[in-house]
């Protein structure tokens, strides 16, 4: 089961507004490799004993089948798809984050805060411009009836509609990963949308 389909719309949107970036100093290597079982557990060090310390870093998604459902049907393989490193959430300990795609400078920015034992995400802006303004501009562009305006509105607003509900994170059962859950019940769905920590390739 792949998660690339719907969220792939955001790739089109991000690519469609990508700016030309000038050459400068060589950037440090970015985390691109899923850590998997080698990822540190929450609380394993003093720095990782707080939500702000643990969440700090880059995370990419995969789908996982609910444990109880898997056991009911005798399924051994819980993870339904490999980690999709073509998209990521970059969390900072200062309470901010951004969603991005490797190689594209466009990002969706936001803030996060701890709520009980969970983390609430708020998506705020796209390339530094408030999301409400961006969505209004997209709508006005589509109303002009041009093919480019309609395509851009469908790509970006459709992707925003998918991304924005992903706003509530809990710690996964293995204490190594993060998991999107229902903000009302605090529980993940049948197919859990998990985030795995990335590390820099050696």
Coordinates of N, CA and C in Angstrom, one line a residue:
X1 N 0.9 -1.2 0.0 CA 0.0 0.0 0.0 C 0.9 1.2 0.0
X2 N 0.7 2.1 -0.9 CA 1.5 3.3 -1.0 C 0.8 4.6 -0.6
X3 N 1.5 5.5 -0.1 CA 1.0 6.8 0.3 C 1.3 7.8 -0.7
X4 N 2.0 7.5 -1.8 CA 2.5 8.5 -2.7 C 1.3 9.1 -3.5
X5 N 0.2 8.4 -3.7 CA -0.8 8.9 -4.6 C -1.4 10.3 -4.3
X6 N -2.1 10.4 -3.2 CA -2.7 11.7 -2.9 C -1.7 12.8 -2.5
X7 N -0.7 12.4 -1.6 CA 0.3 13.4 -1.2 C 1.2 13.8 -2.3
X8 N 1.2 12.9 -3.4 CA 2.0 13.3 -4.6 C 1.5 14.6 -5.2
X9 N 0.3 14.9 -5.0 CA -0.3 16.2 -5.5 C 0.6 17.4 -5.0
X10 N 1.0 17.2 -3.7 CA 1.8 18.3 -3.2 C 3.2 18.4 -3.8
X11 N 3.7 17.3 -4.3 CA 4.9 17.3 -5.1 C 4.7 18.2 -6.3
X12 N 3.6 18.0 -7.0 CA 3.3 18.8 -8.2 C 3.2 20.3 -7.8
X13 N 2.5 20.6 -6.7 CA 2.4 21.9 -6.3 C 3.7 22.6 -5.9
X14 N 4.5 21.8 -5.1 CA 5.8 22.4 -4.7 C 6.7 22.6 -5.9
X15 N 6.7 21.6 -6.8 CA 7.5 21.8 -8.0 C 7.1 22.9 -8.9
X16 N 5.8 23.2 -8.9 CA 5.2 24.2 -9.8 C 5.6 25.6 -9.3
X17 N 6.0 25.8 -8.1 CA 6.3 27.1 -7.6 C 7.8 27.2 -7.1
X18 N 8.5 26.2 -7.5 CA 10.0 26.1 -7.1 C 10.7 27.3 -7.7
X19 N 11.4 28.0 -6.9 CA 12.2 29.2 -7.3 C 13.6 28.7 -7.7
X20 N 14.3 29.5 -8.5 CA 15.7 29.2 -8.8 C 16.6 29.7 -7.7
X21 N 17.3 28.7 -7.1 CA 18.1 29.0 -6.0 C 19.6 29.2 -6.4
X22 N 20.2 30.3 -5.9 CA 21.5 30.6 -6.3 C 22.5 29.7 -5.6
X23 N 23.7 29.6 -6.2 CA 24.7 28.7 -5.6 C 25.4 29.5 -4.5
X24 N 25.7 28.7 -3.4 CA 26.4 29.3 -2.3 C 27.4 28.3 -1.7
X25 N 27.6 28.4 -0.4 CA 28.4 27.4 0.2 C 27.7 26.0 0.2
X26 N 28.5 25.0 0.1 CA 27.9 23.6 0.1 C 27.2 23.3 1.4
X27 N 25.9 22.9 1.3 CA 25.1 22.7 2.4 C 25.6 21.3 3.1
X28 N 25.4 21.2 4.4 CA 25.8 20.0 5.1 C 24.9 18.9 4.6
X29 N 25.3 17.6 4.7 CA 24.5 16.5 4.2 C 23.2 16.4 5.0
X30 N 22.1 16.1 4.3 CA 20.8 16.0 5.0 C 20.5 14.5 5.3
X31 N 19.7 14.3 6.4 CA 19.3 13.0 6.7 C 18.4 12.4 5.7
X32 N 18.7 11.2 5.2 CA 18.0 10.6 4.1 C 17.7 9.1 4.3
X33 N 18.3 8.5 5.4 CA 18.2 7.1 5.6 C 17.4 6.8 6.8
X34 N 16.3 6.0 6.6 CA 15.5 5.5 7.8 C 16.3 4.8 8.8
X35 N 16.2 5.1 10.0 CA 17.0 4.4 11.0 C 16.5 3.1 11.5
X36 N 15.2 2.9 11.3 CA 14.6 1.6 11.6 C 14.8 1.2 13.1
X37 N 15.2 -0.1 13.2 CA 15.4 -0.6 14.6 C 16.6 0.1 15.3
X38 N 17.5 0.8 14.6 CA 18.6 1.5 15.2 C 18.2 2.8 15.8
X39 N 17.0 3.3 15.5 CA 16.6 4.6 16.0 C 16.6 4.6 17.6
X40 N 16.9 5.7 18.2 CA 16.9 5.7 19.7 C 15.5 5.7 20.2
X41 N 15.3 5.2 21.4 CA 14.0 5.1 22.1 C 13.8 6.4 22.8
X42 N 12.5 6.8 23.0 CA 12.2 7.9 23.8 C 12.6 7.6 25.3
X43 N 13.3 8.5 25.9 CA 13.8 8.4 27.2 C 15.1 7.6 27.4
X44 N 15.7 7.2 26.3 CA 17.0 6.5 26.4 C 18.1 7.3 26.8
X45 N 18.0 8.6 26.6 CA 19.1 9.6 27.1 C 18.3 10.8 27.7
X46 N 19.1 11.6 28.4 CA 18.5 12.8 29.0 C 17.9 13.7 27.9
X47 N 18.6 13.8 26.8 CA 18.1 14.7 25.7 C 16.8 14.2 25.1
X48 N 16.6 12.9 25.1 CA 15.5 12.2 24.5 C 14.3 12.0 25.4
X49 N 14.4 12.5 26.6 CA 13.5 12.3 27.7 C 12.3 13.3 27.7
X50 N 12.4 14.3 26.8 CA 11.3 15.2 26.7 C 10.8 15.2 25.2
X51 N 9.6 15.6 25.1 CA 9.0 15.6 23.7 C 9.8 16.5 22.8
X52 N 10.1 17.6 23.3 CA 10.9 18.6 22.4 C 12.2 18.0 22.0
X53 N 12.8 17.3 22.9 CA 14.1 16.7 22.5 C 14.0 15.5 21.6
X54 N 13.0 14.7 21.8 CA 12.8 13.5 21.0 C 12.3 13.8 19.6
X55 N 11.4 14.8 19.5 CA 10.8 15.0 18.1 C 11.8 15.8 17.2
X56 N 12.8 16.4 17.8 CA 13.8 17.2 17.0 C 14.4 16.3 16.0
X57 N 14.3 16.7 14.7 CA 14.9 15.9 13.6 C 14.0 15.8 12.4
X58 N 14.5 15.0 11.5 CA 13.7 14.7 10.2 C 13.1 13.3 10.2
X59 N 11.8 13.3 9.8 CA 11.0 12.1 9.8 C 10.3 11.9 8.5
X60 N 10.3 10.6 8.0 CA 9.5 10.3 6.8 C 8.5 9.2 7.1
X61 N 7.4 9.2 6.3 CA 6.3 8.3 6.6 C 6.3 6.9 6.0
X62 N 5.5 6.1 6.6 CA 5.1 4.7 6.0 C 3.8 4.4 6.7
X63 N 3.1 3.4 6.1 CA 1.9 2.9 6.6 C 2.2 1.6 7.4
X64 N 1.4 1.4 8.5 CA 1.6 0.2 9.3 C 0.2 -0.3 9.7
X65 N 0.0 -1.6 9.6 CA -1.3 -2.2 10.0 C -1.4 -2.3 11.5
X66 N -2.6 -2.0 12.0 CA -2.9 -2.0 13.4 C -2.5 -3.4 14.0
X67 N -1.8 -3.4 15.1 CA -1.3 -4.6 15.7 C -2.4 -5.6 16.0
X68 N -3.5 -5.1 16.7 CA -4.6 -6.0 17.1 C -5.3 -6.6 15.8
X69 N -5.4 -5.8 14.8 CA -6.0 -6.3 13.5 C -5.1 -7.4 12.9
X70 N -3.8 -7.1 12.9 CA -2.9 -8.1 12.3 C -2.9 -9.4 13.1
X71 N -2.9 -9.3 14.4 CA -2.9 -10.5 15.2 C -4.2 -11.3 15.0
X72 N -5.3 -10.6 14.9 CA -6.6 -11.3 14.7 C -6.6 -12.1 13.4
X73 N -5.9 -11.7 12.4 CA -5.9 -12.4 11.1 C -4.6 -13.2 10.9
X74 N -3.8 -13.2 12.0 CA -2.5 -14.0 11.9 C -1.5 -13.4 10.9
X75 N -1.5 -12.1 10.8 CA -0.5 -11.5 9.8 C 0.8 -11.2 10.5
X76 N 1.9 -11.5 9.9 CA 3.2 -11.3 10.5 C 3.8 -9.9 10.1
X77 N 3.6 -9.5 8.9 CA 4.2 -8.3 8.4 C 3.3 -7.1 8.7
X78 N 3.7 -6.3 9.6 CA 2.8 -5.2 10.1 C 3.1 -3.9 9.2
X79 N 4.3 -3.7 8.8 CA 4.5 -2.5 7.9 C 4.1 -2.8 6.5
X80 N 3.2 -2.0 6.0 CA 2.7 -2.3 4.6 C 3.5 -1.7 3.5
X81 N 4.3 -0.8 3.8 CA 5.1 -0.1 2.7 C 6.4 0.4 3.3
X82 N 7.4 0.5 2.4 CA 8.7 1.0 2.9 C 8.6 2.4 3.2
X83 N 9.6 2.9 4.0 CA 9.6 4.3 4.3 C 9.7 5.2 3.1
X84 N 8.9 6.2 3.0 CA 8.9 7.1 1.8 C 9.7 8.3 2.1
X85 N 11.0 8.2 1.8 CA 11.9 9.3 2.0 C 11.8 10.5 1.0
X86 N 10.8 10.4 0.1 CA 10.6 11.5 -0.9 C 9.8 12.6 -0.2
X87 N 9.4 12.4 1.0 CA 8.7 13.5 1.7 C 9.1 13.4 3.2
X88 N 9.0 14.5 3.9 CA 9.5 14.5 5.3 C 8.9 15.6 6.1
X89 N 8.8 15.4 7.4 CA 8.5 16.5 8.4 C 9.8 16.8 9.1
X90 N 10.2 18.0 9.2 CA 11.4 18.4 9.9 C 11.0 19.2 11.1
X91 N 11.2 18.6 12.3 CA 10.7 19.2 13.5 C 11.9 19.8 14.2
X92 N 11.7 21.0 14.9 CA 12.7 21.7 15.6 C 12.3 21.8 17.1
X93 N 13.2 21.8 18.0 CA 12.9 21.8 19.4 C 12.3 23.1 19.9
X94 N 12.3 24.1 19.0 CA 11.7 25.4 19.4 C 10.2 25.5 19.1
X95 N 9.6 24.3 18.7 CA 8.2 24.3 18.5 C 7.8 24.7 17.1
X96 N 8.7 24.6 16.2 CA 8.3 24.9 14.7 C 8.6 23.6 13.9
X97 N 8.1 23.5 12.7 CA 8.4 22.4 11.8 C 8.1 22.9 10.4
X98 N 8.5 22.1 9.5 CA 8.1 22.3 8.1 C 8.0 20.9 7.4
X99 N 7.1 20.9 6.4 CA 7.0 19.7 5.6 C 7.6 20.0 4.2
X100 N 8.4 19.1 3.7 CA 9.1 19.3 2.5 C 9.4 18.1 1.6
X101 N 10.0 18.3 0.5 CA 10.4 17.3 -0.4 C 11.8 17.5 -0.8
X102 N 12.7 16.5 -0.7 CA 14.1 16.7 -1.1 C 14.3 17.3 -2.4
X103 N 15.1 18.3 -2.5 CA 15.4 19.0 -3.8 C 14.5 20.1 -4.2
X104 N 13.4 20.3 -3.4 CA 12.5 21.4 -3.7 C 12.6 22.4 -2.5
X105 N 12.8 23.7 -2.8 CA 12.9 24.7 -1.8 C 11.6 25.1 -1.2
X106 N 10.5 24.8 -1.8 CA 9.1 25.1 -1.3 C 8.8 24.2 -0.1
X107 N 8.2 24.8 0.9 CA 7.8 24.1 2.1 C 6.5 24.6 2.7
X108 N 5.9 23.7 3.4 CA 4.7 24.1 4.3 C 5.2 24.2 5.7
X109 N 5.1 25.3 6.3 CA 5.6 25.6 7.6 C 4.5 25.6 8.7
X110 N 4.9 25.3 9.9 CA 3.9 25.3 11.0 C 4.6 25.3 12.4
X111 N 3.7 25.1 13.4 CA 4.2 25.1 14.8 C 3.6 23.8 15.4
X112 N 4.3 23.4 16.5 CA 3.8 22.2 17.2 C 3.8 22.5 18.7
X113 N 2.9 21.9 19.5 CA 3.0 22.0 20.9 C 2.5 20.7 21.6
X114 N 3.0 20.5 22.8 CA 2.7 19.3 23.5 C 1.3 19.4 24.1
X115 N 0.5 18.4 23.9 CA -0.9 18.3 24.5 C -1.0 17.0 25.2
X116 N -0.9 17.0 26.6 CA -0.8 15.8 27.3 C 0.4 14.9 26.9
X117 N 0.1 13.7 26.4 CA 1.2 12.9 25.9 C 1.3 12.9 24.3
X118 N 0.7 13.9 23.7 CA 0.7 13.9 22.3 C 1.2 15.3 21.8
X119 N 1.4 15.4 20.5 CA 1.8 16.6 19.9 C 0.8 17.1 18.9
X120 N 0.4 18.4 19.0 CA -0.6 19.0 18.1 C 0.2 19.8 17.1
X121 N -0.1 19.6 15.8 CA 0.6 20.3 14.7 C -0.4 21.4 14.2
X122 N 0.1 22.5 13.9 CA -0.7 23.6 13.2 C 0.1 24.0 12.0
X123 N -0.5 23.8 10.8 CA 0.1 24.2 9.6 C -0.2 25.7 9.3
X124 N 0.8 26.5 9.2 CA 0.6 28.0 9.2 C 0.8 28.6 7.8
X125 N 1.8 28.2 7.1 CA 2.2 29.0 5.9 C 2.8 28.1 4.8
X126 N 2.8 28.6 3.6 CA 3.4 28.0 2.5 C 4.5 28.9 1.9
X127 N 5.7 28.6 2.0 CA 6.8 29.4 1.6 C 6.8 30.8 2.3
X128 N 6.4 30.7 3.6 CA 6.4 31.9 4.4 C 5.1 32.8 4.3
X129 N 4.2 32.4 3.4 CA 3.0 33.2 3.2 C 1.8 32.4 3.9
X130 N 1.0 33.2 4.7 CA -0.1 32.5 5.4 C -0.9 31.6 4.4
X131 N -1.3 30.4 4.9 CA -2.0 29.4 4.1 C -3.3 30.0 3.6
X132 N -4.0 30.7 4.4 CA -5.3 31.3 4.0 C -5.2 32.2 2.8
X133 N -4.1 33.0 2.8 CA -3.8 33.9 1.7 C -3.5 33.1 0.4
X134 N -2.7 32.1 0.6 CA -2.3 31.2 -0.5 C -3.5 30.6 -1.2
X135 N -4.4 30.0 -0.3 CA -5.5 29.3 -0.8 C -6.5 30.2 -1.5
X136 N -6.6 31.5 -1.0 CA -7.5 32.5 -1.6 C -6.9 32.9 -3.0
X137 N -5.6 33.0 -3.1 CA -5.0 33.4 -4.4 C -5.2 32.2 -5.4
X138 N -5.1 31.0 -4.9 CA -5.2 29.9 -5.8 C -6.7 29.8 -6.3
X139 N -7.6 30.1 -5.5 CA -9.0 30.1 -5.9 C -9.3 31.2 -6.9
X140 N -8.8 32.3 -6.7 CA -8.9 33.4 -7.6 C -8.3 33.1 -9.0
X141 N -7.1 32.5 -8.9 CA -6.4 32.1 -10.1 C -7.2 31.1 -10.9
X142 N -7.9 30.1 -10.2 CA -8.7 29.1 -10.9 C -9.9 29.7 -11.5
X143 N -10.5 30.7 -10.8 CA -11.7 31.4 -11.3 C -11.5 32.1 -12.6
X144 N -10.2 32.4 -13.0 CA -10.0 33.1 -14.3 C -10.1 32.1 -15.4
X145 N -10.2 30.8 -15.1 CA -10.4 29.8 -16.1 C -9.3 29.4 -17.0
X146 N -8.0 29.8 -16.6 CA -6.9 29.4 -17.4 C -6.5 28.0 -16.9
X147 N -6.0 27.2 -17.9 CA -5.6 25.8 -17.6 C -4.5 25.8 -16.5
X148 N -3.6 26.7 -16.5 CA -2.5 26.7 -15.5 C -3.1 27.0 -14.1
X149 N -4.0 28.0 -14.1 CA -4.5 28.4 -12.8 C -5.4 27.3 -12.2
X150 N -6.2 26.6 -13.0 CA -7.0 25.5 -12.5 C -6.1 24.4 -12.0
X151 N -5.1 24.0 -12.8 CA -4.2 22.9 -12.5 C -3.5 23.2 -11.2
X152 N -3.0 24.4 -11.0 CA -2.3 24.8 -9.8 C -3.2 24.7 -8.6
X153 N -4.4 25.2 -8.8 CA -5.4 25.2 -7.6 C -5.7 23.8 -7.2
X154 N -5.9 22.9 -8.2 CA -6.2 21.5 -7.9 C -5.1 20.8 -7.2
X155 N -3.9 21.1 -7.7 CA -2.7 20.4 -7.1 C -2.4 20.8 -5.7
X156 N -2.4 22.1 -5.5 CA -2.0 22.6 -4.2 C -3.1 22.5 -3.2
X157 N -4.3 23.0 -3.5 CA -5.4 23.0 -2.5 C -5.8 21.5 -2.2
X158 N -5.8 20.7 -3.2 CA -6.1 19.3 -3.0 C -5.1 18.6 -2.0
X159 N -3.8 19.0 -2.2 CA -2.8 18.5 -1.3 C -2.9 19.1 0.1
X160 N -3.2 20.4 0.2 CA -3.4 21.0 1.5 C -4.6 20.3 2.2
X161 N -5.6 20.0 1.5 CA -6.8 19.3 2.1 C -6.4 17.9 2.7
X162 N -5.4 17.3 2.1 CA -4.9 16.0 2.6 C -3.9 16.2 3.7
X163 N -3.1 17.2 3.6 CA -2.0 17.3 4.6 C -2.5 17.9 5.9
X164 N -3.4 18.9 5.9 CA -3.8 19.6 7.1 C -4.4 18.7 8.2
X165 N -5.2 17.7 7.9 CA -5.7 16.8 8.9 C -4.7 16.0 9.6
X166 N -3.5 15.9 9.1 CA -2.4 15.2 9.8 C -1.8 16.1 10.8
X167 N -2.5 16.2 11.9 CA -2.2 17.2 12.9 C -2.0 16.8 14.3
X168 N -2.0 15.4 14.6 CA -2.0 14.9 15.9 C -1.1 13.7 16.0
X169 N 0.1 13.8 16.7 CA 1.1 12.8 16.8 C 1.2 12.2 18.2
X170 N 1.3 10.9 18.2 CA 1.5 10.2 19.4 C 2.8 9.3 19.3
X171 N 3.3 8.8 20.4 CA 4.5 7.9 20.3 C 4.0 6.5 19.9
X172 N 4.7 5.9 19.0 CA 4.4 4.6 18.6 C 4.7 3.6 19.7
X173 N 4.2 2.3 19.6 CA 4.4 1.3 20.6 C 5.8 1.0 20.9
X174 N 6.7 1.1 19.8 CA 8.1 0.7 20.0 C 8.9 1.9 20.7
X175 N 8.3 3.0 20.9 CA 8.9 4.2 21.6 C 10.1 4.7 20.7
X176 N 10.1 4.4 19.4 CA 11.1 4.8 18.5 C 10.5 5.7 17.4
X177 N 9.3 5.5 17.1 CA 8.6 6.2 16.0 C 7.5 7.1 16.5
X178 N 7.0 8.0 15.6 CA 5.9 8.8 15.8 C 4.7 8.2 15.0
X179 N 3.5 8.5 15.4 CA 2.3 8.0 14.7 C 1.2 9.0 14.7
X180 N 0.6 9.3 13.5 CA -0.5 10.2 13.4 C -1.7 9.4 14.0
X181 N -2.5 10.1 14.8 CA -3.7 9.5 15.4 C -4.9 10.5 15.3
X182 N -6.1 10.0 15.7 CA -7.3 10.8 15.7 C -7.2 11.7 16.9
X183 N -7.4 13.0 16.6 CA -7.2 14.0 17.7 C -8.3 13.9 18.7
X184 N -9.5 13.3 18.4 CA -10.6 13.2 19.3 C -10.4 12.0 20.2
X185 N -10.1 10.8 19.6 CA -10.0 9.6 20.4 C -8.6 9.3 20.9
X186 N -7.6 10.0 20.2 CA -6.2 9.7 20.6 C -5.7 8.4 20.1
X187 N -6.4 7.7 19.2 CA -6.1 6.4 18.7 C -5.7 6.5 17.3
X188 N -4.8 5.6 16.8 CA -4.5 5.5 15.4 C -5.6 4.8 14.6
X189 N -5.6 4.9 13.3 CA -6.6 4.2 12.5 C -6.1 2.7 12.3
X190 N -7.0 2.0 11.5 CA -6.6 0.6 11.1 C -5.3 0.6 10.4
X191 N -5.1 1.5 9.5 CA -3.8 1.6 8.9 C -3.1 2.9 9.4
X192 N -2.1 2.7 10.3 CA -1.5 3.8 10.9 C -0.4 4.5 10.0
X193 N -0.5 5.8 10.1 CA 0.5 6.6 9.3 C 1.6 6.9 10.3
X194 N 2.7 6.2 10.2 CA 3.8 6.4 11.1 C 5.0 7.2 10.5
X195 N 5.7 7.8 11.3 CA 6.9 8.5 10.9 C 8.2 7.9 11.5
X196 N 9.2 7.7 10.6 CA 10.4 7.1 11.1 C 11.5 8.1 11.0
X197 N 12.4 8.1 12.0 CA 13.5 9.0 12.1 C 14.5 8.7 11.0
X198 N 15.0 9.8 10.4 CA 16.0 9.7 9.3 C 17.4 10.1 9.9
X199 N 18.4 9.5 9.3 CA 19.8 9.8 9.7 C 20.6 10.1 8.4
X200 N 21.7 10.8 8.6 CA 22.6 11.1 7.4 C 23.3 9.8 7.0
X201 N 23.3 9.6 5.7 CA 24.0 8.4 5.1 C 25.5 8.4 5.4
X202 N 26.0 7.2 5.8 CA 27.4 7.1 6.1 C 28.2 6.9 4.9

